[in-house]
XYZ file of C-alpha atoms in Angstrom:
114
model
C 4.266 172.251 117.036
C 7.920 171.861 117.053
C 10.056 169.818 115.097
C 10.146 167.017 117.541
C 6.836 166.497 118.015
C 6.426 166.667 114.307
C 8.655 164.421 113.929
C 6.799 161.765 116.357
C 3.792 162.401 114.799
C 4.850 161.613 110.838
C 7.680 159.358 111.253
C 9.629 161.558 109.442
C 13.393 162.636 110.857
C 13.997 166.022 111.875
C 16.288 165.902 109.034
C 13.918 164.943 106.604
C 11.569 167.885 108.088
C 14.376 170.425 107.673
C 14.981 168.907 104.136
C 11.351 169.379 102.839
C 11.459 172.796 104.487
C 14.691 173.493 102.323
C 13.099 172.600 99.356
C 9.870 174.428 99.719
C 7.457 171.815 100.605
C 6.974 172.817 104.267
C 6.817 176.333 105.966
C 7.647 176.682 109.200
C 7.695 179.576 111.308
C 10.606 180.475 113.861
C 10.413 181.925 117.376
C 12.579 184.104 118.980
C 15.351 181.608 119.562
C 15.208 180.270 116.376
C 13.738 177.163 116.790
C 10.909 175.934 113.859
C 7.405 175.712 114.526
C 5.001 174.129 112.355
C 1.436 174.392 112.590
C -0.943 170.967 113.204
C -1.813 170.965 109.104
C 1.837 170.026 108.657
C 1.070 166.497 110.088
C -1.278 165.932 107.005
C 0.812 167.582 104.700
C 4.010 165.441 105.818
C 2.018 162.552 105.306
C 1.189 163.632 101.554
C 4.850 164.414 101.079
C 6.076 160.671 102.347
C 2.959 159.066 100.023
C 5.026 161.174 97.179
C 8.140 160.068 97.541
C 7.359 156.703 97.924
C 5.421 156.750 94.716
C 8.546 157.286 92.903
C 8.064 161.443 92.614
C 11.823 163.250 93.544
C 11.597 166.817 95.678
C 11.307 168.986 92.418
C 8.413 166.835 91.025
C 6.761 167.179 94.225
C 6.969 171.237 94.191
C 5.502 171.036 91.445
C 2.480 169.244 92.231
C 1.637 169.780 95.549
C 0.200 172.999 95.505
C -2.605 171.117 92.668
C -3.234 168.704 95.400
C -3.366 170.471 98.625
C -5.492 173.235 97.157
C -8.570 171.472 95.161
C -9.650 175.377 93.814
C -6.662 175.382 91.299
C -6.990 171.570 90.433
C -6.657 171.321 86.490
C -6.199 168.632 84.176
C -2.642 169.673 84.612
C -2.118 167.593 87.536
C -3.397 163.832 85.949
C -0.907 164.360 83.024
C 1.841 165.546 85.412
C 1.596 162.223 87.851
C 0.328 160.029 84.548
C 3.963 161.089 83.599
C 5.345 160.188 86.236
C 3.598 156.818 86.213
C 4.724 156.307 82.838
C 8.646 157.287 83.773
C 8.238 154.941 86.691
C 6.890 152.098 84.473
C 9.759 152.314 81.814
C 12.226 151.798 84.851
C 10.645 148.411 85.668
C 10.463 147.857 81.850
C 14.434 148.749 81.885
C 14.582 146.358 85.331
C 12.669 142.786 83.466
C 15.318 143.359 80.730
C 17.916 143.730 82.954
C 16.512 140.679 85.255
C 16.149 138.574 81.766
C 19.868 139.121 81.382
C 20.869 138.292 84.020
C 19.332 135.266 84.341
C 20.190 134.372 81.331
C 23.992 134.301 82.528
C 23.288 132.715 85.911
C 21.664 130.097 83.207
C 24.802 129.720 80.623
C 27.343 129.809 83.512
C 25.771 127.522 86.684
C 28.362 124.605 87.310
C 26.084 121.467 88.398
C-alpha cells in the first residue's frame, strides 16, 4: 500500500505518515524508486497511533508503549503503570487548567463594568 492510499484509509496526512515513520512508529518498505510502501497492518496500527495521540501520549511516550500493545506476548504490568502515568500527568494539567479557569474568572468578576 502506498502512502496515498494509506493516507485515505486512516485520515492521517502523508506528512503525519512520514512523521510516525521518522520516529519509529511505522516501517515502511521502499521500492526501487524510492517511494514507501506499507503493508495492510499499517491501517490498524495508524489507527492505534491517532487513538494515542489523542489521549494526550507525545511520539516518545508512544515508542515506548506500543510495542506492549501491539504484541500481547510481552504485555507486563509495565504497560498499566506507564499509561496510569500518563493519565495521572494528563489529570494534573486539567487540575493546573480549573485553577487557572478559577482565576480567571475571578478577574472577569472584580473587573466587569455593568
Amino acid at each position: 500500500m502506498r502512502i496515498g492510499d494509506l493516507s485515505a484509509a486512516t485520515g492521517a496526512s502523508a506528512r503525519s505518515l512520514r512523521y510516525y515513520e521518522e520516529q519509529g512508529l511505522l516501517v515502511s518498505a521502499r521500492s526501487g524508486g524510492g517511494q514507501r510502501h506499507y503493508p495492510e497492518t499499517a491501517v490498524e496500527r495508524v489507527s492505534l497511533i491517532q487513538s494515542l495521540l489523542s489521549a494526550g501520549l507525545n511520539s516518545a511516550a508512544i515508542q515506548d508503549v506500543l510495542p506492549c500493545i501491539s504484541n500481547e506476548a510481552i504485555r507486563t504490568p509495565w504497560l498499566a503503570e506507564r499509561l496510569t502515568s500518563e493519565l495521572d500527568r494528563v489529570t494534573r494539567q486539567i487540575d493546573d487548567l480549573n485553577r487557572t479557569r478559577e482565576i480567571l474568572a475571578g478577574l472577569v468578576e472584580e473587573y466587569r463594568v455593568d
